[in-house]
Amino acid sequence: MPIYRDAGFELYDAGTTKEAFAKETENERIPELYIYSRYRNPTVTAAEDEVMKLEKCEWALLTQSGMSAIDTALSVFQRGSQTRPWLFFSEIYGGTISYTDSILKGRRGLQVHSFFPSGEKYDREEFDRIMTEADPEIIYIEIISNPMLIVTDLEYVIYKANSRGAKVIVDNTFSTPILCRPLDLGADLVIHSATKYFSGHGNITAGVVCGNDQSLMKQALEYRKFVGHMISPDDAYRLTTQIQTFPLRFRQQCINAEMITNLMRSHPAVGKVWYPGLESHPTHGEAVKLFGTKGFGAMVTVDFAGETREEKKNRRDIFIKSVSDEIKIIPSLGDPKTIIMPVESVWGAKYPEPGIIRISAGFEDTSLLESTIAEALKTVLAV
Ligand code: PLP
């Protein structure tokens, strides 16, 4: 695929120009009808085709970040006057929560409700209650939450939304289409931070909105064009290349996440491990229902053992230092190598336990990764 770096494309005559502008929101793959790269670009379209094969959807629109994909997906449903509130699950990505507070509520004056988990899972009865009381027109969820990896009962959420005429937007970044395709289950739009598993090398910032409904596609295309959320052709080209290996990479990342889970859960330096594949995980049932035998994702959250907060924090810090040649603190996920985040440092008051780290499993050699972590755990216990 060539990289079409052109800002504007040559239109051969007045008739073609007229046709191109008339068909602007059709998203046609006709070479003569490309107009301007902020609207559509052939290299970007080629990358979008790759995403469509993965999500098995009618259309996909790439944007220059996951956040711009979220903004596009939500803005498609915004009208001049809002009559019903929008409902966001509370354990979604922190940046999305800040966006709802600052942009949706703060600047656009929309009514936004949050749905909180009870304990470590979302409670169905509480969901029913908020659906009846708030009667939201939009429900926004992530399938696997961040950082406690709560799996949503997606089928129930969609069933309930359908029965009340609400639209469902799903952030499928953590679960990926390898584990779940929400559009097949009846979701209206799916978004991804393609910065993560789709690009998978920590070197592209990108997002994508996917759907089946053509009228939503036209509105999303128009929104992307007006606000300029379009991805660059260079990034789209690199994404087209890197996304080819996504299924292989993600499967290996899931294998490594399972290895990390099994290694750490039985180790005396570790207090608790959260991984949806564990029977002890509060939403293991939801995970099995949704993912079947396809895997349980590539994220693992771990709390170090300790009698006191200080002891847990020390163990966390010794572990982080011991693995630091191989496993870095990087505020992202889905990278080639395993990376970690100290949860309390990022989420603060929301998750104040000082011993917890979130691990994004990479796709490096499993036995090398295992020995790095096993050695570090030995050091943690020795001190
Ligand atoms: N959705 C999820 C689940 C994320 O984790 C992130 C970022 O970490 C985003 C969306 C935002 O994506 P981006 O950083 O590509 O804008």
Coordinates of C-alpha atoms in Angstrom, one line a residue, residues 30-312:
I30 CA -13.3 5.0 -5.5
P31 CA -9.8 6.4 -6.2
E32 CA -11.0 9.3 -8.3
L33 CA -13.3 10.5 -5.5
Y34 CA -10.9 11.2 -2.7
I35 CA -11.0 15.0 -2.0
Y36 CA -8.9 16.0 1.0
S37 CA -6.9 14.0 3.6
R38 CA -8.7 15.4 6.6
Y39 CA -11.9 13.9 5.1
R40 CA -10.6 10.6 3.8
N41 CA -7.3 9.2 2.5
P42 CA -6.6 5.9 0.6
T43 CA -3.9 4.8 3.0
V44 CA -6.2 5.4 5.9
T45 CA -9.0 3.5 4.2
A46 CA -6.6 0.5 3.7
A47 CA -5.9 0.5 7.5
E48 CA -9.6 0.8 8.2
D49 CA -10.2 -2.3 6.1
E50 CA -7.9 -4.3 8.3
V51 CA -9.8 -3.2 11.5
M52 CA -13.1 -4.1 9.7
K53 CA -11.8 -7.7 9.2
L54 CA -11.0 -8.0 12.9
E55 CA -14.2 -6.5 14.3
K56 CA -16.2 -8.1 11.4
C57 CA -18.1 -4.8 11.0
E58 CA -19.5 -2.7 8.1
W59 CA -17.3 0.3 8.7
A60 CA -14.4 1.5 10.7
L61 CA -13.0 5.1 11.0
L62 CA -9.5 5.7 12.2
T63 CA -8.7 8.7 14.4
Q64 CA -5.5 10.2 15.7
S65 CA -6.0 8.8 19.3
G66 CA -8.2 6.6 21.3
M67 CA -9.6 9.7 23.0
S68 CA -10.6 11.2 19.6
A69 CA -12.4 7.9 18.8
I70 CA -14.3 8.2 22.1
D71 CA -15.1 11.9 21.4
T72 CA -16.3 10.9 17.9
A73 CA -18.5 8.0 19.0
L74 CA -20.2 10.0 21.8
S75 CA -20.6 13.2 19.8
V76 CA -22.5 11.3 17.1
F77 CA -25.3 11.0 19.5
Q78 CA -25.2 14.5 20.9
R79 CA -28.1 16.7 19.9
G80 CA -28.8 20.4 20.6
S81 CA -31.0 19.6 23.6
Q82 CA -30.5 16.5 25.6
T83 CA -33.6 14.9 27.1
R84 CA -32.1 11.8 28.7
P85 CA -28.8 11.4 30.6
W86 CA -25.8 9.4 29.5
L87 CA -24.6 6.5 31.7
F88 CA -20.9 5.6 32.1
F89 CA -19.6 2.6 34.0
S90 CA -17.4 4.0 36.7
E91 CA -14.3 1.7 36.3
I92 CA -13.5 2.8 32.7
Y93 CA -10.2 4.4 31.6
G94 CA -9.4 7.5 33.8
G95 CA -8.9 9.7 30.7
T96 CA -12.5 8.9 29.6
I97 CA -13.8 9.8 33.1
S98 CA -11.9 13.1 33.0
Y99 CA -13.4 13.7 29.5
T100 CA -16.9 13.1 30.7
D101 CA -16.3 15.5 33.7
S102 CA -14.5 18.2 31.9
I103 CA -15.9 18.2 28.3
L104 CA -19.3 16.5 28.5
K105 CA -20.5 17.9 31.8
G106 CA -18.2 20.9 32.2
R107 CA -18.3 22.4 28.7
R108 CA -21.2 20.9 26.9
G109 CA -23.5 20.8 29.9
L110 CA -24.7 17.3 29.4
Q111 CA -26.2 15.2 32.2
V112 CA -23.9 12.3 33.0
H113 CA -24.5 9.5 35.4
S114 CA -22.0 6.9 36.8
F115 CA -22.7 3.3 37.5
F116 CA -20.4 2.0 40.3
P117 CA -19.6 -1.7 41.1
S118 CA -20.7 -3.2 44.4
G119 CA -17.6 -4.8 45.8
E120 CA -15.6 -6.1 42.9
K121 CA -18.4 -6.6 40.3
Y122 CA -21.2 -4.7 38.8
D123 CA -24.5 -5.6 40.4
R124 CA -27.4 -6.5 38.1
E125 CA -30.1 -5.3 40.4
E126 CA -28.4 -2.0 40.9
F127 CA -28.0 -1.7 37.1
D128 CA -31.7 -2.4 36.7
R129 CA -32.5 0.3 39.3
I130 CA -30.3 2.9 37.6
M131 CA -31.7 2.1 34.2
T132 CA -35.2 2.6 35.5
E133 CA -34.4 5.7 37.5
A134 CA -32.1 7.5 35.1
D135 CA -33.5 6.1 31.8
P136 CA -30.2 6.9 30.0
E137 CA -30.1 7.2 26.2
I138 CA -26.4 6.2 26.0
I139 CA -24.6 3.5 27.9
Y140 CA -20.8 3.5 27.8
I141 CA -18.8 0.6 29.0
E142 CA -15.5 -1.2 28.9
I143 CA -15.6 -5.0 28.8
I144 CA -12.6 -5.5 31.1
S145 CA -12.2 -2.6 33.5
N146 CA -9.1 -0.8 34.5
P147 CA -7.2 -1.6 36.8
M148 CA -9.2 -4.3 38.7
L149 CA -10.2 -6.2 35.5
I150 CA -13.9 -6.4 36.3
V151 CA -15.7 -8.1 33.4
T152 CA -19.1 -6.6 32.4
D153 CA -22.1 -8.8 31.7
L154 CA -22.2 -7.3 28.2
E155 CA -25.1 -9.4 26.9
Y156 CA -27.3 -8.3 29.8
V157 CA -26.3 -4.7 29.4
I158 CA -27.2 -4.8 25.7
Y159 CA -30.5 -6.6 26.4
K160 CA -31.5 -4.1 29.0
A161 CA -30.4 -1.1 26.8
N162 CA -32.4 -2.5 23.9
S163 CA -35.5 -2.9 26.0
R164 CA -35.3 0.8 26.9
G165 CA -34.2 2.2 23.6
A166 CA -30.7 3.1 24.8
K167 CA -27.6 3.0 22.6
V168 CA -24.5 1.1 23.7
I169 CA -21.0 2.2 23.1
V170 CA -18.3 -0.3 24.0
D171 CA -14.6 0.4 24.5
N172 CA -13.1 -3.0 23.4
T173 CA -9.4 -2.0 23.9
F174 CA -8.7 -4.5 26.7
S175 CA -10.7 -7.4 25.4
T176 CA -10.0 -7.0 21.7
P177 CA -12.0 -8.8 18.9
I178 CA -10.0 -11.9 19.7
L179 CA -12.0 -12.3 23.0
C180 CA -15.3 -10.5 22.1
R181 CA -17.0 -8.7 19.2
P182 CA -19.6 -6.4 20.9
L183 CA -21.2 -5.5 17.6
D184 CA -22.2 -9.1 17.0
L185 CA -23.9 -9.0 20.4
G186 CA -25.9 -5.9 19.4
A187 CA -23.7 -3.0 20.6
D188 CA -24.2 0.2 18.5
L189 CA -20.6 1.4 18.3
V190 CA -17.2 -0.1 19.3
I191 CA -14.1 2.0 19.9
H192 CA -10.5 1.1 20.4
S193 CA -7.4 2.8 21.5
A194 CA -5.4 1.4 18.6
T195 CA -2.3 2.8 20.4
K196 CA -2.6 -0.5 22.4
Y197 CA -3.0 -4.0 21.0
F198 CA -3.8 -3.2 17.4
S199 CA -0.6 -1.3 16.8
G200 CA 1.1 -3.2 19.6
H201 CA 4.6 -1.7 19.6
G202 CA 4.2 1.4 21.7
N203 CA 5.0 3.6 18.7
I204 CA 1.7 4.8 17.3
T205 CA -1.1 6.9 18.9
A206 CA -4.4 6.0 17.2
G207 CA -8.0 5.2 17.7
V208 CA -10.8 3.7 15.8
V209 CA -14.7 3.8 15.8
C210 CA -16.4 0.7 14.4
G211 CA -20.1 0.1 13.6
N212 CA -22.6 -1.5 11.2
D213 CA -25.2 1.3 11.0
Q214 CA -24.6 3.4 7.8
S215 CA -26.3 6.5 9.2
L216 CA -24.0 6.4 12.2
M217 CA -21.1 6.0 9.8
K218 CA -22.0 9.2 7.9
Q219 CA -22.4 11.2 11.1
A220 CA -19.0 9.9 12.5
L221 CA -17.3 10.6 9.2
E222 CA -18.7 14.1 9.2
Y223 CA -17.7 14.7 12.8
R224 CA -14.2 13.4 12.2
K225 CA -13.9 15.8 9.3
F226 CA -15.3 18.9 11.0
V227 CA -13.2 18.6 14.2
G228 CA -10.1 17.2 12.3
H229 CA -9.8 14.0 14.3
M230 CA -8.3 12.2 11.2
I231 CA -5.2 10.0 11.7
S232 CA -2.1 10.8 9.6
P233 CA -1.4 8.6 6.5
D234 CA 2.0 7.7 7.9
D235 CA 0.5 6.4 11.1
A236 CA -2.2 4.6 9.2
Y237 CA 0.4 3.0 7.0
R238 CA 2.4 1.8 10.0
L239 CA -0.8 0.5 11.6
T240 CA -1.7 -1.5 8.5
T241 CA 1.6 -3.2 8.8
Q242 CA 1.6 -3.8 12.5
I243 CA -2.0 -4.9 12.8
Q244 CA -1.1 -8.0 10.7
T245 CA 0.6 -9.5 13.7
F246 CA -2.1 -8.5 16.2
P247 CA -3.8 -11.9 16.6
L248 CA -0.4 -13.7 17.1
R249 CA 0.8 -11.0 19.5
F250 CA -2.4 -10.9 21.6
R251 CA -2.6 -14.7 21.9
Q252 CA 1.0 -14.8 23.2
Q253 CA 0.3 -11.9 25.5
C254 CA -2.7 -13.8 27.0
I255 CA -0.4 -16.9 27.5
N256 CA 2.1 -14.7 29.3
A257 CA -0.6 -13.1 31.4
E258 CA -1.7 -16.6 32.5
M259 CA 1.9 -17.6 33.3
I260 CA 2.3 -14.4 35.4
T261 CA -0.9 -15.1 37.2
N262 CA 0.0 -18.7 38.0
L263 CA 3.5 -17.8 39.1
M264 CA 2.5 -14.9 41.3
R265 CA -0.7 -16.2 42.9
S266 CA 1.1 -19.1 44.6
H267 CA 4.1 -17.0 45.8
P268 CA 4.4 -16.0 49.4
A269 CA 5.5 -12.4 48.5
V270 CA 2.2 -11.9 46.8
G271 CA -1.1 -11.2 48.7
K272 CA -3.6 -11.3 45.9
V273 CA -3.8 -11.6 42.1
W274 CA -6.7 -10.3 40.0
Y275 CA -7.1 -12.1 36.6
P276 CA -10.5 -12.8 35.0
G277 CA -9.3 -16.4 34.2
L278 CA -9.0 -17.2 37.9
E279 CA -12.0 -18.9 39.5
S280 CA -11.5 -16.7 42.5
H281 CA -12.0 -13.5 40.4
P282 CA -15.4 -11.9 41.2
T283 CA -16.3 -11.8 37.5
H284 CA -14.9 -15.1 36.4
G285 CA -18.4 -16.2 35.5
E286 CA -19.0 -13.2 33.3
A287 CA -15.6 -13.8 31.6
V288 CA -16.3 -17.4 30.8
K289 CA -19.8 -16.5 29.5
L290 CA -18.4 -13.8 27.2
F291 CA -15.0 -15.2 26.2
G292 CA -15.6 -18.9 26.3
T293 CA -12.3 -20.7 25.8
K294 CA -10.7 -17.8 23.8
G295 CA -8.6 -16.5 26.8
F296 CA -9.0 -13.9 29.5
G297 CA -6.9 -11.0 28.3
A298 CA -3.4 -9.9 28.8
M299 CA -3.7 -7.7 31.9
V300 CA -2.9 -8.9 35.5
T301 CA -3.3 -6.9 38.7
V302 CA -1.2 -7.9 41.8
D303 CA -1.1 -6.9 45.4
F304 CA 2.0 -7.7 47.4
A305 CA 1.7 -9.4 50.7
G306 CA 2.4 -7.5 54.0
E307 CA 1.1 -7.0 57.5
T308 CA 1.2 -3.2 57.1
R309 CA 0.9 -0.6 54.2
E310 CA 4.6 0.1 54.6
E311 CA 5.5 -3.6 54.2
K312 CA 3.4 -3.9 51.0

